Each structure stands twice: as C-alpha cells, then as structure tokens.
Coordinates of C-alpha atoms in Angstrom, one line a residue:
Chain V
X1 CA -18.9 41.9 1.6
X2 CA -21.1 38.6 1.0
X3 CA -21.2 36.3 4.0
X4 CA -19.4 33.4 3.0
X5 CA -21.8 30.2 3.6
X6 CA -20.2 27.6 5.6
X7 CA -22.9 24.8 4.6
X8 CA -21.6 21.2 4.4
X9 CA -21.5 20.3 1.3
X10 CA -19.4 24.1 0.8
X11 CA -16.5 21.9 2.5
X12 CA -16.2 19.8 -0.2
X13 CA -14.7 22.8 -2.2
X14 CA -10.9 22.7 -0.7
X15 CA -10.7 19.0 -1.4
X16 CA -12.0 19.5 -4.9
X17 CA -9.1 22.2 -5.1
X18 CA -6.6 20.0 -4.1
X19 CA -7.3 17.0 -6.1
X20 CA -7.3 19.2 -9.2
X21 CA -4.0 20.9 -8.6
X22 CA -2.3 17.5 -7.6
X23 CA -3.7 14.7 -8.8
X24 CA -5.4 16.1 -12.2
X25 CA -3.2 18.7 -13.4
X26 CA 0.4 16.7 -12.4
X27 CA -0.9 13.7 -14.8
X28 CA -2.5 16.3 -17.4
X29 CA 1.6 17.8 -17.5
X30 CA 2.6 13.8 -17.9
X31 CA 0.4 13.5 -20.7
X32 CA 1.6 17.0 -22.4
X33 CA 5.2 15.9 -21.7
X34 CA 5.1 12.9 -23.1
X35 CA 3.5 14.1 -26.9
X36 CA 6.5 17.2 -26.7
X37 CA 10.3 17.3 -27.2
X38 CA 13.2 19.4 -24.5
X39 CA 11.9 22.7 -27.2
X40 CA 8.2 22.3 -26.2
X41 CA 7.4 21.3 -29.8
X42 CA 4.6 18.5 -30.6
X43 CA 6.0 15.2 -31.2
X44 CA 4.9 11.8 -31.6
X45 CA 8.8 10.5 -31.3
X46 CA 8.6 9.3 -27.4
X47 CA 5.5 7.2 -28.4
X48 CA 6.8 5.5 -31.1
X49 CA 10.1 5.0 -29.6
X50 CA 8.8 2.7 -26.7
X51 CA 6.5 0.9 -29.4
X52 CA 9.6 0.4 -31.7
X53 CA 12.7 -0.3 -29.3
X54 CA 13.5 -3.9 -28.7
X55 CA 15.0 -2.8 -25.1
X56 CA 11.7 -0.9 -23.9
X57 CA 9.3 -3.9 -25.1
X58 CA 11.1 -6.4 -23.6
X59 CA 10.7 -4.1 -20.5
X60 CA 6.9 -4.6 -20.8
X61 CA 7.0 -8.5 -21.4
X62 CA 9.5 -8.8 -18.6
X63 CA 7.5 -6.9 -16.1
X64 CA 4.0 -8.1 -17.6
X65 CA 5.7 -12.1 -17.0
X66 CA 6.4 -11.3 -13.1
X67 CA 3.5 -9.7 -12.2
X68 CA 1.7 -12.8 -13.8
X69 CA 4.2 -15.1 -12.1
X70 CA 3.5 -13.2 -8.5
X71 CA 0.2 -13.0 -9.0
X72 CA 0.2 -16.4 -9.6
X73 CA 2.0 -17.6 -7.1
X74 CA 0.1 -15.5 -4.6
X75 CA -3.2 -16.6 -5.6
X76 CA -2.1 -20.3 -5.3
X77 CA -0.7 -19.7 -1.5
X78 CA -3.3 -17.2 -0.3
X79 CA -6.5 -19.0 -1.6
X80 CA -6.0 -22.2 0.6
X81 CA -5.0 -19.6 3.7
X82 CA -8.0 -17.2 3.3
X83 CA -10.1 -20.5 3.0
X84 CA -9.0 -21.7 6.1
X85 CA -8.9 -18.3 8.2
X86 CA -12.7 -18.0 7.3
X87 CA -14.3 -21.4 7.2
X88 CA -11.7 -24.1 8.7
X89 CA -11.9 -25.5 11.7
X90 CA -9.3 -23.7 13.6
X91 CA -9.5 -21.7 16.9
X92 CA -8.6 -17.5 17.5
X93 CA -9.5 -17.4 13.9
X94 CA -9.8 -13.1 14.1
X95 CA -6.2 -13.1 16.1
X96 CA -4.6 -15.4 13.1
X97 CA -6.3 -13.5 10.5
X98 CA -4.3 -10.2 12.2
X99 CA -0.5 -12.2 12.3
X100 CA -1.4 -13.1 8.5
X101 CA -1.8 -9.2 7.9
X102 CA 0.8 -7.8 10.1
X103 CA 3.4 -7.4 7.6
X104 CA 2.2 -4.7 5.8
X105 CA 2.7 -2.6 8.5
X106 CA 6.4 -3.0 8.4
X107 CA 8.3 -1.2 6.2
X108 CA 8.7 -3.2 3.3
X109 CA 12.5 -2.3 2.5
X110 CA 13.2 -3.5 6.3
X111 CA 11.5 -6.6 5.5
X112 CA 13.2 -6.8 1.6
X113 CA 16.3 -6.6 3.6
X114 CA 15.3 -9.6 6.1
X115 CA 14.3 -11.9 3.2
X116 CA 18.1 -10.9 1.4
X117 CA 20.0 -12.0 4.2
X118 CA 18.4 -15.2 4.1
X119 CA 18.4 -15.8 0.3
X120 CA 22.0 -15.2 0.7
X121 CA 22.7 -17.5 3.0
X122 CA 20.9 -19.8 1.1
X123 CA 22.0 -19.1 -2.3
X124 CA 25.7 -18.0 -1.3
X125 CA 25.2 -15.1 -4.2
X126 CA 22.0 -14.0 -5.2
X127 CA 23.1 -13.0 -8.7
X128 CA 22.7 -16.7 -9.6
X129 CA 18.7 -16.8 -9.3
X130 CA 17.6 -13.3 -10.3
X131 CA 14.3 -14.2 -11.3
X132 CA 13.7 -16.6 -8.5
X133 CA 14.3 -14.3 -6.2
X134 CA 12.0 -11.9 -7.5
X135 CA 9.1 -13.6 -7.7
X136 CA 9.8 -14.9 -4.1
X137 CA 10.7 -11.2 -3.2
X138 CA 7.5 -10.2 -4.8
X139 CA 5.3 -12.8 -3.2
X140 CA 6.6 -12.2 0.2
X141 CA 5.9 -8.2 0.4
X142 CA 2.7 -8.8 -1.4
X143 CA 0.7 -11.7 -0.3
X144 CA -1.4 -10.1 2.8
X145 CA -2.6 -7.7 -0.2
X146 CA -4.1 -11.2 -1.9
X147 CA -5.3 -13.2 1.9
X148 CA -7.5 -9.7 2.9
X149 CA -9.7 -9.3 0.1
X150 CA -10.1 -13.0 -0.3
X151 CA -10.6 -13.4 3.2
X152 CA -13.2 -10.7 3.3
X153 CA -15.0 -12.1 0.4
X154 CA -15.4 -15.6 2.1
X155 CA -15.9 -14.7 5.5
X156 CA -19.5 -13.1 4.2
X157 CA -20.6 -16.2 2.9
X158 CA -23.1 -17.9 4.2
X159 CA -22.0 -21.6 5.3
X160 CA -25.9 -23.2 4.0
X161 CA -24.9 -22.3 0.3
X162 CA -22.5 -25.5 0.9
X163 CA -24.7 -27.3 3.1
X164 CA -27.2 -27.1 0.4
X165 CA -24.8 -28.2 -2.2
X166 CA -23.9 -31.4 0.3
X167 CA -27.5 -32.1 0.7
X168 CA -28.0 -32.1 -2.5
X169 CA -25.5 -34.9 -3.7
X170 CA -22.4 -32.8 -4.1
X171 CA -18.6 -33.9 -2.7
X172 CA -16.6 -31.8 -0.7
X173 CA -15.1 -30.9 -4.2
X174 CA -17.6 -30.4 -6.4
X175 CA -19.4 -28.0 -3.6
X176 CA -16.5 -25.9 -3.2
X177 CA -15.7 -26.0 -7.0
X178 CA -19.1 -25.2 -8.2
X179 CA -20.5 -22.8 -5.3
X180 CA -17.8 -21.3 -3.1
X181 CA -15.2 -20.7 -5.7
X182 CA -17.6 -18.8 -7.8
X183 CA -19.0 -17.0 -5.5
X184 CA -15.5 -15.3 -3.9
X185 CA -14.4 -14.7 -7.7
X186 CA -14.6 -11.0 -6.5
X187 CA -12.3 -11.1 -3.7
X188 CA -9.5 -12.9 -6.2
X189 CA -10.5 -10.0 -8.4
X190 CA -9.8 -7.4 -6.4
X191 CA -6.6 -9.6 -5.0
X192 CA -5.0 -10.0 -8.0
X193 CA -5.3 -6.1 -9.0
X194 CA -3.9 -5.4 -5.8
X195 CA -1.0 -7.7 -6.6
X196 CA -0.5 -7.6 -10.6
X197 CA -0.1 -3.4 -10.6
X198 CA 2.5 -3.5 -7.8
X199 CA 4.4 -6.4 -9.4
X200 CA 5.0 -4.4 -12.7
X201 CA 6.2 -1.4 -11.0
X202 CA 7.6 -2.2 -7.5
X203 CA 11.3 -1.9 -9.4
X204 CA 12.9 -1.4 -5.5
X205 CA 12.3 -5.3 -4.4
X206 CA 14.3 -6.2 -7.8
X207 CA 17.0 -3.7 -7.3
X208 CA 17.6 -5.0 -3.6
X209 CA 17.5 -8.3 -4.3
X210 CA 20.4 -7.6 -7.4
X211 CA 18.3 -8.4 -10.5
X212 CA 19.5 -6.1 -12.8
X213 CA 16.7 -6.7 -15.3
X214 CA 14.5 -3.9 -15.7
X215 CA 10.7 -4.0 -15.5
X216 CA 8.3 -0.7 -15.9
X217 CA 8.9 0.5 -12.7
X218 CA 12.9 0.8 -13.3
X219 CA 12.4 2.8 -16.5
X220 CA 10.6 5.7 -14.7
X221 CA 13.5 5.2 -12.3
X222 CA 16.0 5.4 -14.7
X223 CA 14.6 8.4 -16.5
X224 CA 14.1 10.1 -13.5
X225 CA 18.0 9.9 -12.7
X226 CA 18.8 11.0 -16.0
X227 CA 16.5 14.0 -16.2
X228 CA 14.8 12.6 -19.0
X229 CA 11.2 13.9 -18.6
X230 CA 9.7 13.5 -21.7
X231 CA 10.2 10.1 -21.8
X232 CA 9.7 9.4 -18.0
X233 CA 6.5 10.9 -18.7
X234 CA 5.7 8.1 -21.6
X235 CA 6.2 5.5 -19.7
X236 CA 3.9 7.0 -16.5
X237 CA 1.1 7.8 -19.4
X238 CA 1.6 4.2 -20.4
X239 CA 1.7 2.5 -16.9
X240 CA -1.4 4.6 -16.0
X241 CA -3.2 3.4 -19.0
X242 CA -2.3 -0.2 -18.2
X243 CA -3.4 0.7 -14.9
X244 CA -6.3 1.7 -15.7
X245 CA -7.5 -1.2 -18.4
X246 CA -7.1 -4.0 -15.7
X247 CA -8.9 -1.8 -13.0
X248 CA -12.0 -0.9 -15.9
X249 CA -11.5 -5.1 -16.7
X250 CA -12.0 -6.4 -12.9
X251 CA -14.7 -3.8 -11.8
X252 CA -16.7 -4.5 -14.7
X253 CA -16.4 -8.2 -14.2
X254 CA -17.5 -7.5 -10.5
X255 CA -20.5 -5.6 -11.6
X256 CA -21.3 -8.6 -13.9
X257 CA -20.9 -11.0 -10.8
X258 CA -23.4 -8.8 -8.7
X259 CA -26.4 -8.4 -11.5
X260 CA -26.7 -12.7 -11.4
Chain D
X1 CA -9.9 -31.1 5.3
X2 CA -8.6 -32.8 8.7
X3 CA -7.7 -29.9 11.1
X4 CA -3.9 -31.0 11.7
X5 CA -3.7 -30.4 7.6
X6 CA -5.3 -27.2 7.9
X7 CA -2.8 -26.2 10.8
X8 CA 0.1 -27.4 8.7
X9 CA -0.9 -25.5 5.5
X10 CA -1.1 -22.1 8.0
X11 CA 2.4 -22.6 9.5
X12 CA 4.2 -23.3 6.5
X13 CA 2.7 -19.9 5.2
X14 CA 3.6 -18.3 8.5
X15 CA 7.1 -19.6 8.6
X16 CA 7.8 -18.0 5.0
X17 CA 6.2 -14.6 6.1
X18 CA 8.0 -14.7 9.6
X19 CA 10.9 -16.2 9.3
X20 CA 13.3 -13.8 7.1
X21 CA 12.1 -11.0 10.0
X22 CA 12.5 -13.1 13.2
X23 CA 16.2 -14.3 12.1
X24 CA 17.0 -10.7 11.8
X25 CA 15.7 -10.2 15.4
X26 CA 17.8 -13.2 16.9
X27 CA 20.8 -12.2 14.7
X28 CA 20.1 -8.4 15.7
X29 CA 20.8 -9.1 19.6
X30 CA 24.8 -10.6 17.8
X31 CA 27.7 -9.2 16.9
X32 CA 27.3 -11.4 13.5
X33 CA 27.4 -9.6 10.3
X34 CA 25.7 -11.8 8.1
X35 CA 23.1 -14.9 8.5
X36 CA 25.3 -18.1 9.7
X37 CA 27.7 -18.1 12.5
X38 CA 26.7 -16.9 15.5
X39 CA 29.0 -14.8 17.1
X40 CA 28.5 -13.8 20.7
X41 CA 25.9 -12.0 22.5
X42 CA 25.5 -8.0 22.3
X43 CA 23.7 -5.1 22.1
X44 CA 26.3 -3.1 20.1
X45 CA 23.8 -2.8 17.0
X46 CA 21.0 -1.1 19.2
X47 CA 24.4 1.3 21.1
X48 CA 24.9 1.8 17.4
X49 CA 21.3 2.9 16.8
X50 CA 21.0 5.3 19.2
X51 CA 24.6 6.8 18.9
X52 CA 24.5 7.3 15.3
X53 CA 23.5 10.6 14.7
X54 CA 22.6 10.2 10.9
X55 CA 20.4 7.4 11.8
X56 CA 18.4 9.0 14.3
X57 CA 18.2 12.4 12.2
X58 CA 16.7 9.6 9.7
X59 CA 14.3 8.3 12.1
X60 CA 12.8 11.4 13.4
X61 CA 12.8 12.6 10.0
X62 CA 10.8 9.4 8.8
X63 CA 8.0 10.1 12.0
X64 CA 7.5 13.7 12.0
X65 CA 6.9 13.4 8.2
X66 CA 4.3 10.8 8.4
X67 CA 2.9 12.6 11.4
X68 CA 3.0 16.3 9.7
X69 CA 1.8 14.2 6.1
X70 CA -1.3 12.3 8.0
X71 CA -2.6 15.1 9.8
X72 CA -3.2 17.2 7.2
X73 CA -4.5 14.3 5.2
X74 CA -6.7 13.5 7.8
X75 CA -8.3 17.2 8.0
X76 CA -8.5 17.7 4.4
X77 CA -9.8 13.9 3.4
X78 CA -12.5 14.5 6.3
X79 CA -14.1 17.9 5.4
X80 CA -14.0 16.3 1.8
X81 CA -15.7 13.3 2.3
X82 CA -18.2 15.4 4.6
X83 CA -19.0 17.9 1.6
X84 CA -18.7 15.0 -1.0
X85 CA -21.2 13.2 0.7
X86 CA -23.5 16.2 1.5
X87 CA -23.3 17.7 -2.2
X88 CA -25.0 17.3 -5.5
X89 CA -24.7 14.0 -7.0
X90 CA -22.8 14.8 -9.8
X91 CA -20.5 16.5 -7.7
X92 CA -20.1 13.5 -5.3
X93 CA -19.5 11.1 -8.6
X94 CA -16.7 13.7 -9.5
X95 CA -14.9 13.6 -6.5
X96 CA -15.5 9.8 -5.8
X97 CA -13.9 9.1 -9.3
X98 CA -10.9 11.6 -8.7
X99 CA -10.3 10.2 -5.0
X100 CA -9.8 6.6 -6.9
X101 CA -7.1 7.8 -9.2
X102 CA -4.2 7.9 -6.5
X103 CA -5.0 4.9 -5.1
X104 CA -5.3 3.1 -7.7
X105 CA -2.4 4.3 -9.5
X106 CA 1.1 3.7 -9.5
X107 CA 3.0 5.0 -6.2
X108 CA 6.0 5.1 -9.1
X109 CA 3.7 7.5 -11.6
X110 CA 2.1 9.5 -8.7
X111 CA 5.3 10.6 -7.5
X112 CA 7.0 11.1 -10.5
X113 CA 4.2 13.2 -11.7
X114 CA 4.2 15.5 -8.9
X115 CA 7.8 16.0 -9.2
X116 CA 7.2 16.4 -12.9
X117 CA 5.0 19.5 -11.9
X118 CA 6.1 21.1 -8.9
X119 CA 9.9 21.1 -9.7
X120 CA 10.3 21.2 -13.6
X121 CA 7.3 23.1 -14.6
X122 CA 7.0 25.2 -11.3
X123 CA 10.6 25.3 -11.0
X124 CA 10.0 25.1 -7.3
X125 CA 12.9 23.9 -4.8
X126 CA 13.1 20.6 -3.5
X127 CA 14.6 21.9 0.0
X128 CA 11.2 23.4 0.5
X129 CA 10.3 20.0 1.6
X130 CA 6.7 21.3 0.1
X131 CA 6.8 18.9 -3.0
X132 CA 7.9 16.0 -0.4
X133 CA 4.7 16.7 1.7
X134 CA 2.2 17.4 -0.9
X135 CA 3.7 14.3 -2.0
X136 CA 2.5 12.2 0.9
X137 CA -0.7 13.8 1.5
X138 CA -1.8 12.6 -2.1
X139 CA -1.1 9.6 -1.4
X140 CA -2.9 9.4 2.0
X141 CA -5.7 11.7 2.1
X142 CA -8.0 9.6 -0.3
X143 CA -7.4 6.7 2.1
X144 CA -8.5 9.1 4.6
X145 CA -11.8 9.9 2.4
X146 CA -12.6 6.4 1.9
X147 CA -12.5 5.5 5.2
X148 CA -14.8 8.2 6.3
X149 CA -17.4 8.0 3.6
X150 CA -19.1 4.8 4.9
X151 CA -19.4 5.9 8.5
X152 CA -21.0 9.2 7.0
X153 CA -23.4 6.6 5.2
X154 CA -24.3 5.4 8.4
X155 CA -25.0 8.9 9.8
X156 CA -29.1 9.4 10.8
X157 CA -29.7 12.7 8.9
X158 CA -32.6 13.2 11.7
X159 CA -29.9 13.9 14.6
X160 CA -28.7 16.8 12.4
X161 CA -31.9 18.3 11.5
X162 CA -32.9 18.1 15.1
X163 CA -30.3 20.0 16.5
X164 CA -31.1 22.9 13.5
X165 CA -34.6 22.9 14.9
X166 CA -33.3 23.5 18.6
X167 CA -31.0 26.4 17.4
X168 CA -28.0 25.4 16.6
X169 CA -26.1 27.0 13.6
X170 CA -24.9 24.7 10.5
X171 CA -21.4 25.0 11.3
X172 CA -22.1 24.4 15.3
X173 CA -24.2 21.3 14.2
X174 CA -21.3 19.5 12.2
X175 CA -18.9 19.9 15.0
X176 CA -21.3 19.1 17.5
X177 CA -23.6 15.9 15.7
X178 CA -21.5 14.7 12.6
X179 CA -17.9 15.0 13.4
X180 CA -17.9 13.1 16.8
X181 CA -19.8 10.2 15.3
X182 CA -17.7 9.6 12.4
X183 CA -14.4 9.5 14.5
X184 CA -13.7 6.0 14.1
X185 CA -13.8 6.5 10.5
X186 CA -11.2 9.9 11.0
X187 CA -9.1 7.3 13.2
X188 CA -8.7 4.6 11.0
X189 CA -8.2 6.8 7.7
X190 CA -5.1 8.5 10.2
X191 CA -3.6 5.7 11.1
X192 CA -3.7 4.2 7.6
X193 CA -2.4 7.6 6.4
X194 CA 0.9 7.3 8.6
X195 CA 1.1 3.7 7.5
X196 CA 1.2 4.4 4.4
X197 CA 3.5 7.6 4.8
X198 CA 6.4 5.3 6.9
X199 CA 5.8 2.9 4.2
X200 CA 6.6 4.8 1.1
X201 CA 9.4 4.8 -1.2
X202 CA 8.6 6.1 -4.4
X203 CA 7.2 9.0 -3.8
X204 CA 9.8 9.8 -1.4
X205 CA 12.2 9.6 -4.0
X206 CA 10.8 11.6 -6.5
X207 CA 10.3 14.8 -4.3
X208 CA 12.6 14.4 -1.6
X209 CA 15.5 17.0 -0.7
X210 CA 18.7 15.7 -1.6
X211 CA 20.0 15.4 2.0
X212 CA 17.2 14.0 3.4
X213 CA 16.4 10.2 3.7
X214 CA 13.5 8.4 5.1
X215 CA 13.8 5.0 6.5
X216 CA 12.7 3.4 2.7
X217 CA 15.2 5.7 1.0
X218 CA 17.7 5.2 3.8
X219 CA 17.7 0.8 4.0
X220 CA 17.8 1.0 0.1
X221 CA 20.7 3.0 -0.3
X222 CA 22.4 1.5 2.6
X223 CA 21.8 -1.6 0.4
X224 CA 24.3 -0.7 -2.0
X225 CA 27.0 0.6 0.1
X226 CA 29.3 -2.0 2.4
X227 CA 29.5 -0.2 5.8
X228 CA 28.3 -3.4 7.7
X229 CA 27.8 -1.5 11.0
X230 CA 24.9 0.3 9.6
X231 CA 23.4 -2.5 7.9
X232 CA 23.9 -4.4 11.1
X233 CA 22.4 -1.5 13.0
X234 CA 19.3 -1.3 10.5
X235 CA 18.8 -5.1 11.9
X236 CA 18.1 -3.5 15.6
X237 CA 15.8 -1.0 13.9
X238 CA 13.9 -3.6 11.6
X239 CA 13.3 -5.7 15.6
X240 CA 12.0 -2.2 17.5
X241 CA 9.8 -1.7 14.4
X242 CA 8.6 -5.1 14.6
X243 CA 7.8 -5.0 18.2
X244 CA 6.2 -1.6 18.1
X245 CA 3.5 -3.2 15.0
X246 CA 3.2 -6.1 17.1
X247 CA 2.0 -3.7 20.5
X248 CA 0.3 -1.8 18.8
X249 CA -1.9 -4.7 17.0
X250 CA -1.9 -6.2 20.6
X251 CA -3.2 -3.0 21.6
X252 CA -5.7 -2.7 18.7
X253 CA -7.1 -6.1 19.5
X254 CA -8.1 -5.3 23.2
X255 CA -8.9 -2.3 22.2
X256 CA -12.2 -3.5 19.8
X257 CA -12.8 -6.1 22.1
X258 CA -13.1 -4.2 25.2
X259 CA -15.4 -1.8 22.8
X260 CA -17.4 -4.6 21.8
X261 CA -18.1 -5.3 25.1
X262 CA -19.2 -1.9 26.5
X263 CA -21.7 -2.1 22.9
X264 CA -22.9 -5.4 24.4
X265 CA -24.0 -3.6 27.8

C-alpha cells in the first residue's frame, strides 16, 4: 500500500471535501429544484410564477424598500459615530469603540424581545406602526455591522490628508466632504452590504415585532412550513443571485477605489 | 465639532442601543410582567430559570451545540486554511472563492439549502441532529478559515524550512512551527464560530429536530404564546447573558492589554 503523504498543502483536501458536499452541492440541488416540478420533470413554471404574481413582487419591492430604509437609516446614525470613535476628541476611545460593538454578541432574538417590550409600552399595540417598527427593529440589531467597517476604514487614515486640505484653504466641511468622505467610501461599502442583505431576509425581527407583511426572507419561511420545495428553492436561487449582484457591485467599486 | 456635541451625539446612540436591554435587566430583578408599573422586588424570574426544566434542557442544548459546532469548525477551517495557503494557486483561488459563498450568503438560503439536501433528497432524519450540526459548522468554519489565513500570511517560511533541515518530519514541523504561531488566529476564528452558533436562528430552524429548541428558536416561539412566566423568565436570561458578554469583553480588554505589554518588554 502507498504511503499516504501528509504534506501541508494535502490538508487542504478534507476542507475542499466539505465545502463541495455542503455548500456546492446543497445550492446545485436548490438550483435543480427550482427549474423541476413534485414528478422531477423540467419546468420553467416556478420562475415565471414569482415574475408574474402580484403577491410575490410586491414581496421583492417590500423587502427591497426596508433594507434601503435600514440601510439608510443606519448609514446616517453610524457615519457620525464611527467618525467620532476614530478621529473626535474623546477619551478611552478603544473601550467605547468595544460598548458600540457589544451587541452583536447578544443573541439577537433576546435583544428583539428587549426592544418589543419597550415599543409596546410606547406604542400601547405595536400593530399600529408595523413599518416603523421594522425599520427601528432592523436598525437596532444591525447598526454595529455598519459602525465596524466604517470605523475600521477611518481609523487607518492618516490625520495630514486633512491637515493638508486645512492648509490649503479648505473649511472643516469642504475637507471632510472632499477628502475623508471619499476616502472611507469602502468602509460604507462594505457597511451597507453587511446591512442591505440581512434587511431583506432577516423575516424573524418582523415576525416579532407583529408585521405581518412579508419580505424575502418570510417566503422561504413560509414554503418551508408548507413543504413546498420547489418553490422555496426559487426564491433561495433568486435571493442568492441578488446576493450575489450587490456583493460583485460593491467589490468591484472597491477595486476601482484602490487602482486611483 | 466642540467635544460636549461629540459626547452628546455618542450617548444618544448609546441610549437607543442600551436601553431596550438595561430596562429588561431592571424589570428582570420585578415581579412586573410588562414595561410600566413596577411591582415589588424579586428574584422569582431567575428561581424560575433555574427550576424550569425545559428551559435549562434549552440552555444546555443551546451551549453544547455551539461548543460541539465550533470545535469542529475550528479543526476543519484550520487544516483548510493551512493547506489552502500552502497549495497551488489555483487551488487556493478555489477554496478562497467557495469559503466566501456561506458568508456571504443568506443564513435563510444556507440553511434552507442544507435541509433541502440532507432531508428531502437524502431522506436523512432530522433526530440525527447531523443535519443540525453540519448546519452550524457551514456556517462557522469559513469564519474560522478567514481568520487564520492572515496570521498564516504572517508566518516566516524560514522557521519551517529550518526545522526540515535539523530533522524534523513535515507533519512534526507543522505541529511544532506553524500551528502554535497561528493560535491567535485558531482562537479568534473559535470564539467567532460559537458566537455565531449561539446567535443563529435560521439555520437552526431549517435542520433542527422537532423537539429540540435553541435559545433563538426558543425566545421566538415563546413570542407567540402568552405564558408570561416564561417570557418573564427569558428577561433573567437575556440579564445573565448580558453580564456574561460584558465579562468576557472586560476580560478580553485586559487580556490584549496585558499582552501588549509583555510585547513591549
């Protein structure tokens, strides 16, 4: 018997093994469930019933509208924090930077459940303000996801790019407009990926908080319940190409930022 | 900006991030059942906690699956990203690209795809709790792999060649010279890999045994019933798992910075 060879790069070989069997071939059975009916015959039907149903497009604009609301939202309350946590004058900057991040280490249904009792109390019943409380429900689980890469962006900068701005006849404003802004656009890339994806599939925050609307998320959800693979399948084929479009969209725009 | 302004803009922020989560803990210590009134002084929620037998089944089940999950993300993302990094570059390019797709995908479509696989096409049994694990380690191990690759990058290649020159073997080499100075890298990816485990819901859902909850599965469902001692009792929860993040960042902090200083020496 041959001596098996127990070089390094030989150890790749189980992960290799394992990514195939259940990452590959689970999304290669998606895409061959979604294209067949319950007899294992080719069909187009699944397709064409998401693009032609007024129920499952409204799904796609509903969830498509939060996640640009969140992200939104997000982007406008993280921006001025990340700033501040990397170039304000403030003391224990490192230990505030760690309280602003801490929530993501708590389960996010325990802290879904927090934010209920006191939109509740607030709202006396929180059917009156489904939306509202989504996107509130939605910024509050995801907005360390948007302050981190932000933060990491402008922490690396140096401070004499907006000395040299000052110097050279520039506000405050038009500095930070023209040079810092810019320059961290890949941090609010890479934040508002990390935000938009979950916002159009995280179905749990809206089914806590009682909006009964569906977004992307719910539909998988809902076929999933009903044992409906074919077309739970559709839907993950279409999320994952979603997915994928905005992640090919923001790299490439990164790559663009680091050639100039 | 004038430093009181940039103080103000940080508590605001804080006070929406912190307060839903400290009311809970003040209201958590009461024997209120909903946000208002305050209504005496107790500890029955945390009795309640520890007495309920369902919701420390739920508990333990929650830890020893994140613990079982991470561990074997942590050895298989490890020796992946050490025989990624150590391949042919085409190789590497493969498994870098594949290592992307579960974290940037959908935890809703990862899951759902591995129960499409494992228990419609393979027909195999949820109670197994196989499709529930295998679940959770594709969602942690890439973490693991990404977290290892750049201390691997950081590796000098002449340690390892040396100690093939003074007679060690390949395999006594990487125990000996790689593994212990990427460990940081193997203790971060762990660490995020049982975050990430205790944190899930979807995939948890998808391949879960009927009978068995985690704590996501569990609050959600308890959610939607009315028995107000549980939800009550989840309060008491939500506070210990509050104070165990905020020890264990405490403990984090002092952690790098008495590191740092023994570097500094």
């Amino acid at each position: 018997m041959k001596k098996i060879n127990i070089s390094r790069k030989n150890l790749s070989i189980p992960y290799m093994i394992y990514m195939v069997c259940f990452v590959v071939a689970p999304l290669a059975v998606l895409l061959f469930y979604s294209f067949t009916d319950s007899d294992g015959k080719i069909t187009f039907h699944n397709f064409i019933n998401f693009f032609t149903d007024g129920n499952t497009l409204g799904t796609l604009l509903y969830s498509v509208v939060v996640a640009l609301i969140t992200t939104l939202v997000c982007l406008i309350i993280a921006y001025p924090v990340a700033f501040i946590l990397a170039k304000g004058h403030i003391k224990n900057k490192t230990i505030l930077l760690m309280i602003f991040i801490m929530p993501m280490w708590i389960n996010f249904t325990l802290r879904i459940t927090a934010l209920k009792e006191i939109l509740t109390f607030f709202e006396k019943n929180l059917a009156y303000f489904p939306f509202v409380n989504t996107i509130i429900g939605m910024t509050y689980d995801f907005l360390p996801f948007m302050i981190l890469p932000i933060y990491t962006v402008l922490i690396n900068i140096d401070d004499c790019y907006m000395e040299a701005g000052l110097d050279l006849g520039a506000d405050k404003v038009q500095a930070f407009m023209k040079i810092i802004l810019p320059m961290s656009k890949a941090g609010i890339i890479s934040g508002v990926t990390m935000v938009f994806l979950p916002a159009m599939t995280n179905y749990v925050i809206l089914d806590m908080l009682y909006n009964s609307t569906y977004i992307m998320g719910s539909l998988i959800g809902s076929y999933f319940s009903a044992y409906d693979w074919h077309n739970g399948s559709m839907i993950s084929i279409i999320l994952l190409t979603i997915i994928i479009i905005v992640t090919v969209l923001s790299t490439d725009s990164n790559h663009k930022e680091e050639r100039l | 900006m004038k430093r009181y302004i940039q103080y103000g803009i940080l508590s605001v922020v804080l006070l929406f991030m912190y307060f839903p989560i400290l009311l809970l803990v003040v209201y958590s210590f009461t024997d209120s059942t909903t946000i208002g009134a305050i209504r005496g002084f107790s500890f029955h929620n945390y009795v309640t906690l520890f007495t309920t037998k369902e919701l420390l089944d739920m508990i333990a089940g929650t830890l020893l699956l994140a613990l079982i999950s991470a561990l074997i993300a942590t050895v298989l993302g490890t020796v992946g990203a050490i025989g990624s990094f150590y391949s042919k570059k085409k190789v590497r390019i493969f498994l870098d690209g594949i290592n992307q797709v579960p974290i940037i995908n959908a935890d809703v479509v990862t899951g759902f795809s591995i129960c499409v696989l494992l228990i419609i096409v393979f027909g195999m049994n949820k109670n197994s709790f196989i499709p529930l694990v295998v679940g959770h380690v594709t969602l942690c191990a890439p973490f693991v792999y990404t977290s290892v690759m750049p201390k691997l990058k950081q590796l000098d290649n002449s340690l390892y060649e040396a100690a093939l020159d003074l007679g060690c073997t390949p395999k006594e080499a990487l125990i000996k010279i790689i593994i212990p100075q990427i460990v940081p890298g193997i203790f971060s990816g762990f660490v995020l890999a049982v975050t990430l485990s205790l944190d899930d819901y979807f995939i948890t859902t998808y391949t879960k045994p009927a009978t068995f909850d985690t704590i996501s599965t569990y609050v959600v469902n308890a959610t939607r019933g009315a028995q107000t001692n549980i939800k009550t009792a989840l309060w008491a929860l939500s506070t210990l798992i509050f104070l165990v993040v905020i020890a264990a960042v405490c403990f984090m902090n002092f952690h790098n910075k008495r590191g740092e200083e023994l570097d500094n020496r």
